[in-house]
Short mmCIF file of C-alpha atoms in Angstrom, two decimals:
data_model
loop_
_atom_site.label_atom_id
_atom_site.label_comp_id
_atom_site.label_asym_id
_atom_site.label_seq_id
_atom_site.Cartn_x
_atom_site.Cartn_y
_atom_site.Cartn_z
CA MET A 25 -16.05 1.09 7.82
CA THR A 26 -19.81 1.50 9.14
CA PRO A 27 -21.89 0.26 6.26
CA LEU A 28 -20.14 -3.10 6.58
CA THR A 29 -21.39 -3.89 10.09
CA GLU A 30 -24.90 -2.39 9.41
CA MET A 31 -25.89 -3.94 6.12
CA THR A 32 -27.94 -6.77 5.74
CA VAL A 33 -27.95 -8.90 2.64
CA HIS A 34 -29.39 -12.09 0.93
CA ALA A 35 -28.31 -14.45 -1.24
CA PRO A 36 -28.42 -13.80 -5.08
CA VAL A 37 -31.24 -15.43 -7.18
CA SER A 38 -30.42 -18.85 -8.06
CA GLY A 39 -29.62 -19.25 -11.70
CA ARG A 40 -28.25 -15.70 -12.30
CA ARG A 41 -25.32 -16.10 -14.86
CA ILE A 42 -22.08 -13.98 -14.67
CA ALA A 43 -19.11 -13.61 -16.55
CA LEU A 44 -16.25 -12.62 -14.93
CA PHE A 45 -13.07 -11.23 -16.69
CA ALA A 46 -9.60 -11.52 -14.73
CA GLY A 47 -6.02 -10.70 -15.21
CA ALA A 48 -5.09 -13.18 -12.68
CA TYR A 49 -7.12 -15.84 -11.45
CA ASN A 50 -5.19 -19.02 -11.02
CA HIS A 51 -1.77 -18.81 -12.29
CA ILE A 52 -0.51 -16.61 -9.51
CA SER A 53 -1.61 -16.38 -5.83
CA ASP A 54 -1.93 -12.93 -5.04
CA GLY A 55 -4.50 -10.72 -3.37
CA VAL A 56 -6.40 -10.14 -6.39
CA ALA A 57 -6.62 -14.12 -7.57
CA LEU A 58 -7.40 -14.89 -4.03
CA THR A 59 -10.34 -12.40 -3.54
CA LEU A 60 -12.08 -13.14 -7.08
CA ASN A 61 -11.75 -16.82 -6.44
CA ARG A 62 -13.47 -16.25 -3.16
CA LEU A 63 -16.28 -14.18 -5.12
CA VAL A 64 -16.85 -17.01 -7.24
CA LEU A 65 -17.23 -19.47 -4.62
CA TYR A 66 -19.68 -17.08 -2.80
CA LEU A 67 -21.64 -16.93 -5.92
CA GLU A 68 -22.00 -20.30 -6.81
CA ASN A 69 -22.91 -21.26 -3.21
CA ARG A 70 -25.68 -18.95 -3.39
CA GLY A 71 -27.06 -20.68 -6.78
CA ALA A 72 -25.38 -18.29 -9.32
CA LYS A 73 -23.26 -19.55 -12.37
CA VAL A 74 -20.30 -18.17 -13.00
CA LEU A 75 -17.87 -18.33 -16.04
CA VAL A 76 -14.32 -16.91 -15.77
CA PHE A 77 -12.20 -15.75 -18.34
CA ALA A 78 -8.67 -15.01 -17.32
CA PRO A 79 -4.91 -15.99 -18.52
CA THR A 80 -3.27 -19.50 -17.63
CA SER A 81 0.18 -20.82 -17.67
CA ASN A 82 1.40 -23.95 -19.47
CA LYS A 83 4.79 -23.69 -18.06
CA HIS A 84 4.02 -23.93 -14.38
CA PRO A 85 1.25 -25.78 -12.45
CA PRO A 86 -1.60 -23.46 -11.03
CA ALA A 87 -0.75 -21.74 -8.00
CA VAL A 88 -4.29 -21.62 -6.90
CA ARG A 89 -6.94 -24.52 -6.89
CA HIS A 90 -9.39 -22.26 -8.74
CA THR A 91 -13.31 -22.10 -8.06
CA GLY A 92 -15.93 -22.39 -10.73
CA THR A 93 -15.46 -23.08 -14.61
CA LEU A 94 -12.52 -21.04 -15.99
CA ILE A 95 -11.98 -20.40 -19.68
CA SER A 96 -8.32 -19.73 -20.59
CA VAL A 97 -7.40 -16.56 -22.43
CA PRO A 98 -4.60 -16.33 -24.61
CA SER A 99 -1.79 -14.31 -22.97
CA ILE A 100 2.07 -13.52 -23.02
CA PRO A 101 4.32 -12.86 -19.84
CA PHE A 102 4.38 -9.41 -18.65
CA PRO A 103 7.67 -7.77 -19.72
CA GLY A 104 10.27 -8.05 -16.73
CA ARG A 105 7.80 -9.47 -14.70
CA SER A 106 6.95 -13.23 -16.10
CA ASP A 107 4.89 -14.17 -12.96
CA TYR A 108 2.18 -11.86 -14.31
CA ARG A 109 0.47 -12.19 -17.69
CA LEU A 110 -1.18 -9.83 -20.40
CA THR A 111 -3.80 -11.08 -22.24
CA VAL A 112 -3.76 -10.98 -26.01
CA GLY A 113 -7.41 -11.46 -26.94
CA ILE A 114 -10.05 -13.97 -26.57
CA SER A 115 -10.04 -17.09 -28.33
CA ARG A 116 -12.73 -18.28 -30.60
CA LYS A 117 -13.49 -20.87 -28.19
CA GLY A 118 -13.86 -18.32 -25.60
CA TRP A 119 -16.18 -16.14 -27.82
CA SER A 120 -18.34 -19.31 -28.38
CA ARG A 121 -18.46 -20.27 -24.85
CA LEU A 122 -19.18 -16.57 -24.02
CA GLU A 123 -21.99 -16.62 -26.53
CA ALA A 124 -23.52 -19.96 -25.33
CA PHE A 125 -23.56 -18.74 -21.46
CA ASP A 126 -25.49 -15.70 -22.58
CA PRO A 127 -24.65 -13.79 -19.05
CA ASP A 128 -26.95 -11.40 -17.15
CA LEU A 129 -24.09 -9.58 -15.99
CA VAL A 130 -20.34 -8.99 -17.23
CA HIS A 131 -17.85 -8.23 -14.38
CA ILE A 132 -14.57 -7.00 -15.58
CA ALA A 133 -11.96 -7.32 -12.95
CA THR A 134 -8.88 -5.98 -15.11
CA PRO A 135 -9.23 -3.41 -17.98
CA ASP A 136 -6.71 -5.15 -20.25
CA TYR A 137 -7.15 -6.36 -23.98
CA ALA A 138 -9.62 -8.91 -23.09
CA GLY A 139 -11.27 -6.77 -20.72
CA ALA A 140 -11.74 -4.38 -23.42
CA GLN A 141 -13.33 -6.90 -26.02
CA ALA A 142 -15.52 -7.97 -23.25
CA LEU A 143 -16.61 -4.36 -22.64
CA LYS A 144 -17.53 -3.98 -26.42
CA TRP A 145 -19.07 -7.20 -26.56
CA ALA A 146 -21.41 -6.64 -23.59
CA ARG A 147 -22.41 -3.11 -24.54
CA SER A 148 -23.46 -4.00 -28.04
CA ARG A 149 -25.72 -6.52 -26.38
CA GLU A 150 -27.16 -4.42 -23.58
CA VAL A 151 -25.76 -6.72 -21.23
CA PRO A 152 -24.96 -4.65 -17.90
CA VAL A 153 -21.21 -4.27 -17.36
CA VAL A 154 -19.40 -3.52 -13.84
CA THR A 155 -15.69 -3.52 -13.17
CA SER A 156 -13.85 -3.81 -9.92
CA PHE A 157 -10.50 -1.61 -9.25
CA HIS A 158 -7.79 -4.27 -8.04
CA THR A 159 -4.43 -2.79 -9.40
CA HIS A 160 -3.21 1.01 -8.77
CA PHE A 161 -1.52 0.93 -12.36
CA ALA A 162 -0.49 4.77 -11.79
CA ALA A 163 1.56 3.72 -8.95
CA TYR A 164 3.05 0.80 -10.60
CA LEU A 165 4.17 3.12 -13.34
CA LYS A 166 5.65 5.15 -10.97
CA HIS A 167 7.91 2.21 -9.40
CA PHE A 168 9.10 0.95 -12.88
CA ALA A 169 9.72 4.44 -14.17
CA SER A 170 12.15 5.27 -11.22
CA TYR A 171 14.35 2.41 -12.31
CA ASN A 172 14.56 3.27 -15.92
CA PRO A 173 15.25 7.02 -16.74
CA LEU A 174 14.12 6.41 -20.38
CA TYR A 175 10.53 6.22 -19.20
CA ARG A 176 8.82 9.54 -18.95
CA ILE A 177 6.26 9.08 -16.09
CA ASP A 178 4.23 11.97 -16.99
CA LEU A 179 3.55 10.45 -20.26
CA LEU A 180 3.26 6.89 -18.78
CA GLU A 181 0.67 8.12 -16.37
CA ASN A 182 -1.39 10.33 -18.76
CA THR A 183 -1.60 7.38 -20.97
CA ALA A 184 -3.02 5.19 -18.50
CA TRP A 185 -5.76 7.70 -17.08
CA LYS A 186 -6.53 8.69 -20.56
CA TYR A 187 -7.33 5.04 -21.31
CA GLY A 188 -8.89 4.63 -17.76
CA ARG A 189 -11.41 7.48 -18.39
CA TRP A 190 -12.14 5.60 -21.78
CA PHE A 191 -12.56 2.44 -19.89
CA TYR A 192 -14.32 3.08 -16.92
CA THR A 193 -16.93 5.91 -18.09
CA GLN A 194 -18.31 2.75 -19.95
CA VAL A 195 -19.81 0.61 -17.09
CA GLU A 196 -22.45 0.92 -14.82
CA HIS A 197 -20.59 0.50 -11.70
CA ILE A 198 -17.20 0.64 -10.71
CA TYR A 199 -16.09 -1.20 -7.25
CA VAL A 200 -13.31 0.35 -5.36
CA PRO A 201 -11.64 -0.76 -2.53
CA SER A 202 -11.60 1.78 -0.33
CA PRO A 203 -12.93 5.49 -0.56
CA SER A 204 -9.36 7.07 -1.08
CA ILE A 205 -9.26 5.15 -4.39
CA GLY A 206 -12.73 6.42 -5.43
CA ASP A 207 -11.34 10.23 -4.69
CA GLU A 208 -8.43 9.47 -6.87
CA LEU A 209 -11.08 8.34 -9.79
CA ARG A 210 -13.10 11.20 -9.39
CA ALA A 211 -9.81 13.68 -9.30
CA GLN A 212 -9.19 11.98 -12.73
CA GLY A 213 -12.78 12.78 -14.12
CA ILE A 214 -14.00 9.20 -13.57
CA THR A 215 -17.27 9.90 -11.41
CA ASN A 216 -19.93 7.47 -12.70
CA GLY A 217 -21.14 4.54 -10.41
CA ILE A 218 -18.67 4.31 -7.85
CA ARG A 219 -19.06 2.00 -5.09
CA VAL A 220 -17.04 1.08 -2.26
CA TRP A 221 -16.27 -2.80 -2.14
CA ALA A 222 -13.88 -3.49 0.60
CA ARG A 223 -11.96 -6.77 0.86
CA GLY A 224 -12.57 -9.15 3.60
CA VAL A 225 -10.85 -11.48 5.84
CA ASP A 226 -11.45 -15.05 7.49
CA ALA A 227 -11.38 -13.83 11.00
CA GLN A 228 -11.67 -17.56 12.23
CA ARG A 229 -8.66 -18.47 9.97
CA PHE A 230 -6.58 -15.48 11.10
CA SER A 231 -6.79 -15.18 14.90
CA PRO A 232 -4.75 -14.38 17.87
CA ASP A 233 -5.57 -18.33 18.75
CA TYR A 234 -2.99 -19.43 16.35
CA ARG A 235 -0.19 -17.94 18.24
CA SER A 236 2.16 -20.94 18.94
CA HIS A 237 5.49 -21.08 21.20
CA ASP A 238 6.22 -24.41 19.53
CA TRP A 239 6.20 -22.50 15.78
CA ARG A 240 8.28 -19.75 17.07
CA LEU A 241 10.84 -22.24 18.50
CA ALA A 242 10.64 -24.36 15.24
CA HIS A 243 11.64 -21.13 13.51
CA GLY A 244 14.44 -20.34 15.57
CA PHE A 245 12.57 -17.45 17.87
CA ALA A 246 12.72 -17.35 21.65
CA GLU A 247 9.49 -16.37 23.88
CA LYS A 248 11.04 -12.95 24.75
CA ASP A 249 12.01 -12.02 20.88
CA VAL A 250 9.93 -9.24 19.54
CA ILE A 251 9.47 -10.47 15.86
CA VAL A 252 8.84 -7.65 13.23
CA THR A 253 7.21 -9.42 10.29
CA TYR A 254 6.54 -8.82 6.74
CA VAL A 255 4.08 -11.07 4.47
CA GLY A 256 3.44 -10.87 0.97
CA ARG A 257 4.89 -11.06 -2.57
CA LEU A 258 8.40 -10.21 -2.74
CA VAL A 259 8.56 -7.58 -5.27
CA TRP A 260 10.60 -4.37 -5.16
CA GLU A 261 7.32 -2.16 -5.91
CA LYS A 262 6.06 -3.13 -2.60
CA LYS A 263 8.80 -0.94 -1.00
CA LEU A 264 10.89 -3.88 0.42
CA SER A 265 13.93 -1.42 0.29
CA VAL A 266 12.29 0.63 3.35
CA PHE A 267 11.41 -2.81 4.97
CA ALA A 268 15.06 -3.74 4.51
CA GLU A 269 16.41 0.02 5.72
CA VAL A 270 14.10 -0.40 8.84
CA ILE A 271 15.53 -3.59 9.74
CA GLU A 272 19.20 -2.47 9.18
CA ASN A 273 18.84 0.61 11.06
CA LEU A 274 17.20 -1.54 14.10
CA LYS A 275 20.19 -3.51 14.10
CA THR A 276 22.60 -0.32 13.76
CA GLN A 277 20.94 1.35 16.77
CA GLY A 278 21.13 -1.58 18.97
CA ILE A 279 17.21 -2.27 19.11
CA THR A 280 16.82 -5.86 20.20
CA HIS A 281 14.42 -7.60 17.54
CA ARG A 282 14.14 -10.40 15.18
CA SER A 283 12.77 -10.07 11.84
CA LEU A 284 10.75 -12.61 9.83
CA VAL A 285 9.65 -12.49 5.75
CA VAL A 286 6.94 -14.53 4.69
CA GLY A 287 6.50 -14.70 0.85
CA ASP A 288 8.40 -15.47 -2.49
CA GLY A 289 8.99 -13.47 -5.61
CA PRO A 290 11.63 -12.23 -7.65
CA ALA A 291 13.20 -9.83 -4.99
CA ARG A 292 13.87 -12.84 -2.34
CA ASP A 293 17.24 -13.52 -3.39
CA THR A 294 18.59 -10.07 -3.35
CA LEU A 295 16.51 -9.39 -0.08
CA LYS A 296 17.78 -12.38 1.54
CA GLU A 297 21.36 -11.46 0.86
CA ARG A 298 20.82 -8.14 2.28
CA LEU A 299 19.26 -9.25 5.67
CA THR A 300 21.03 -12.13 6.66
CA ASP A 301 19.91 -12.34 9.93
CA THR A 302 16.15 -12.30 8.65
CA THR A 303 14.27 -15.63 8.87
CA PHE A 304 12.65 -16.43 5.30
CA THR A 305 10.01 -19.07 5.34
CA GLY A 306 9.01 -18.92 1.73
CA PRO A 307 5.26 -18.98 0.80
CA LEU A 308 3.08 -20.39 3.81
CA GLN A 309 -0.26 -21.65 3.58
CA GLY A 310 -3.46 -23.10 5.79
CA GLU A 311 -2.26 -22.95 9.58
CA GLU A 312 1.25 -22.52 8.99
CA LEU A 313 0.47 -19.13 7.69
CA SER A 314 -2.17 -18.34 10.40
CA SER A 315 0.61 -19.37 13.20
CA ALA A 316 3.26 -17.20 11.34
CA TYR A 317 0.99 -14.11 11.88
CA ALA A 318 -0.34 -14.83 14.96
CA SER A 319 3.16 -15.52 16.53
CA SER A 320 4.64 -12.49 15.48
CA ASP A 321 4.46 -9.18 17.16
CA ILE A 322 4.56 -6.39 14.81
CA PHE A 323 3.61 -6.09 11.23
CA LEU A 324 5.60 -3.93 8.90
CA PHE A 325 4.22 -2.97 5.54
CA PRO A 326 5.57 -0.23 3.64
CA SER A 327 4.11 -0.48 0.44
CA ASP A 328 2.12 2.14 -1.18
CA THR A 329 1.03 0.35 -4.59
CA GLU A 330 -1.71 -1.35 -2.98
CA THR A 331 -5.32 -0.80 -3.47
CA PHE A 332 -6.30 -2.76 -0.38
CA GLY A 333 -4.15 -4.30 2.01
CA ASN A 334 -5.18 -7.82 2.20
CA VAL A 335 -2.18 -8.80 4.30
CA THR A 336 -2.53 -5.89 6.58
CA LEU A 337 -6.19 -7.00 7.44
CA GLU A 338 -4.99 -10.38 7.82
CA ALA A 339 -2.24 -9.39 10.31
CA MET A 340 -4.86 -7.09 12.34
CA ALA A 341 -7.35 -10.19 12.67
CA SER A 342 -4.09 -12.18 14.05
CA GLY A 343 -3.86 -9.38 16.71
CA LEU A 344 -0.99 -7.55 15.32
CA PRO A 345 -0.22 -3.78 15.45
CA THR A 346 0.48 -2.68 12.06
CA VAL A 347 3.03 -0.04 10.52
CA CYS A 348 1.96 0.92 7.15
CA ALA A 349 2.38 3.36 4.32
CA ASP A 350 -0.26 6.01 4.73
CA ALA A 351 -1.69 5.62 1.20
CA ALA A 352 -4.80 3.97 -0.46
CA GLY A 353 -5.49 0.68 1.14
CA SER A 354 -3.85 0.84 4.39
CA ASP A 355 -5.60 4.31 5.35
CA LEU A 356 -8.99 2.50 5.18
CA LEU A 357 -8.02 -0.48 7.62
CA VAL A 358 -5.40 1.34 9.96
CA MET A 359 -6.63 3.66 12.83
CA ASP A 360 -3.56 5.47 13.21
CA GLY A 361 -2.45 5.78 16.78
CA LYS A 362 -5.18 3.15 17.76
CA THR A 363 -4.54 -0.08 15.90
CA GLY A 364 -0.96 0.90 14.46
CA TYR A 365 0.55 3.73 12.77
CA LEU A 366 0.73 5.28 9.21
CA ALA A 367 3.92 6.62 7.91
CA PRO A 368 4.38 8.54 4.97
CA PRO A 369 5.18 6.81 1.90
CA SER A 370 9.02 5.89 1.60
CA ASP A 371 9.76 8.01 4.97
CA THR A 372 12.09 5.25 6.43
CA PRO A 373 12.99 7.33 9.59
CA ALA A 374 9.06 7.38 10.39
CA PHE A 375 8.57 3.76 9.86
CA LEU A 376 11.65 3.24 11.84
CA THR A 377 10.65 5.39 14.85
CA TYR A 378 6.86 3.67 14.85
CA VAL A 379 8.55 0.06 14.97
CA GLY A 380 10.94 1.14 17.52
CA LYS A 381 8.11 2.63 19.48
CA LEU A 382 6.24 -0.58 19.42
CA ILE A 383 9.23 -2.76 20.24
CA ALA A 384 10.16 -0.88 23.35
CA ASN A 385 6.48 -1.05 24.92
CA PRO A 386 4.96 -4.58 25.19
CA SER A 387 1.64 -3.00 26.82
CA LEU A 388 1.36 -0.93 23.73
CA ARG A 389 1.68 -3.60 21.39
CA THR A 390 -0.92 -5.58 23.43
CA LYS A 391 -3.37 -2.50 23.34
CA MET A 392 -3.05 -1.83 19.75
CA GLY A 393 -3.06 -5.70 18.75
CA LYS A 394 -6.43 -6.14 20.41
CA ALA A 395 -7.92 -2.91 18.84
CA ALA A 396 -6.55 -4.10 15.41
CA ARG A 397 -8.46 -7.42 15.84
CA THR A 398 -11.83 -5.65 16.71
CA ARG A 399 -11.36 -3.61 13.81
CA ALA A 400 -10.81 -6.47 11.51
CA GLU A 401 -13.84 -8.19 12.52
CA ALA A 402 -15.61 -5.75 10.75
CA PHE A 403 -14.66 -6.95 7.39
CA GLU A 404 -15.50 -10.77 7.37
CA TRP A 405 -15.85 -12.01 3.89
CA SER A 406 -19.29 -13.06 4.18
CA ASN A 407 -20.54 -9.31 4.98
CA VAL A 408 -18.05 -8.01 2.28
CA MET A 409 -19.33 -10.41 -0.42
CA GLY A 410 -22.88 -9.68 0.35
CA HIS A 411 -22.15 -5.97 -0.08
CA LEU A 412 -20.99 -6.82 -3.73
CA ALA A 413 -24.23 -9.01 -4.08
CA SER A 414 -26.28 -5.78 -3.35
CA TYR A 415 -24.64 -3.89 -6.11
CA TYR A 416 -25.31 -6.40 -8.50
CA GLU A 417 -29.05 -6.71 -7.33
CA GLU A 418 -29.17 -3.14 -7.83
CA ILE A 419 -28.43 -3.08 -11.39
CA TRP A 420 -30.76 -5.96 -11.98
CA ASP A 421 -33.69 -4.41 -10.30
CA THR A 422 -33.28 -1.30 -12.29
CA ARG A 423 -33.18 -3.06 -15.62
CA THR A 424 -36.19 -4.87 -14.46
CA ARG A 425 -38.10 -1.44 -13.69
CA ASP A 426 -36.70 -0.31 -17.03
CA ARG A 427 -38.38 -3.40 -18.78
CA GLY A 428 -41.58 -2.66 -16.94
CA ASN A 429 -41.59 1.06 -18.36
CA GLY A 430 -40.93 -0.42 -22.11
CA VAL A 431 -37.06 -0.01 -21.87
CA ALA A 432 -35.23 -3.16 -23.08
CA ALA A 433 -33.46 -5.18 -20.42
CA PRO A 434 -32.15 -8.51 -20.11
CA SER A 435 -34.89 -11.18 -20.44
CA SER A 436 -33.59 -13.00 -17.52
CA ALA A 437 -33.95 -10.11 -15.16
CA VAL A 438 -35.83 -11.12 -11.72
CA LYS A 439 -36.12 -9.09 -9.22
CA VAL A 440 -34.79 -10.00 -5.70
CA HIS A 441 -35.45 -7.47 -2.86
CA LEU A 442 -32.17 -6.76 -0.96
CA ARG A 443 -31.43 -3.84 1.21
CA LYS A 444 -28.78 -1.82 -0.50
CA ALA A 445 -25.95 -0.02 0.99
CA VAL A 446 -24.63 3.09 -0.69
CA ALA A 447 -20.83 3.67 0.49
#
């Protein structure tokens, strides 16, 4: 993605006030929550003030030590998936905090009920509103409908897109994680203000340097073993069934390998019963996670419900060739045939062929792993977050010019010169 490597940005103006509304921030450790926490840290380190509105859980300790000031939004567990939560409206205390904060910009990361309330509030006060697209709701609906014949996928999907058109056409910018997601929105009639905001990686934390012979031995792997690894939430919508089928077929065909699963979730027990020879570590953090990636040999990630493959990028930065679904998210990162392979979604034989090819060819794994590392370095977090900051500044600059021309704009808007990148 060339604009990431070519763009030059500077810090946001000290004192900017940004209200962020999210469906996940500290009660679950997923890609969305971790990305948004990193965004808040980036903005606050550059002098901005950020107030975060998001659900919290009283039954479980926070899964993430959150950054910034967090205002709890009343919520209920998502039906059938209690690890996720649905907002039921901003509380009276929340409204008071928002009014007192008087933001220069409202960033809505989840188009849920609280997000819709925040959108209405901001538009009534002429506060600029932006949104970031994190969850591929249509793809998730297809997954859930496939498990319940009572669901009409056409009705569910049409309803979701109808709501999306109402919501997204009222904001100034829509930040999508990849060009393919932007194309999907345009195909649904959502065309205004689309900007690409990719996700990033800490290329020092995730690096081939963390490959460890001791780590492999401690987890029962010999040096000669070829380890096929999955990292992520253990939920069936990430096509864990395809992962399981590939591992089972490798065994049936007598292809020598070892398999590793890092993560946790409601599918863990069933998957563990099915893959009895697979090593399950549970969730890992810090150097343990870095070593798990780098000490593996092939990364297998068949999910086609991603908007951006955070774990794929971490694996690439760790020097692994990746075999992923040819779908939104992975198609931005993986250079098919160079850094890894892209297989048609749900096509188990294709995934199996690519994984088998990599197992049989050590020099190909090395070559692709080095290319994957080089590719990942273009997505350093500082550059990616600077990209988003430039989009914020684009809006504030426009408001400043409008105010100079006699058009009402937020009184706190102060112009800052940044080089802008249009994806």
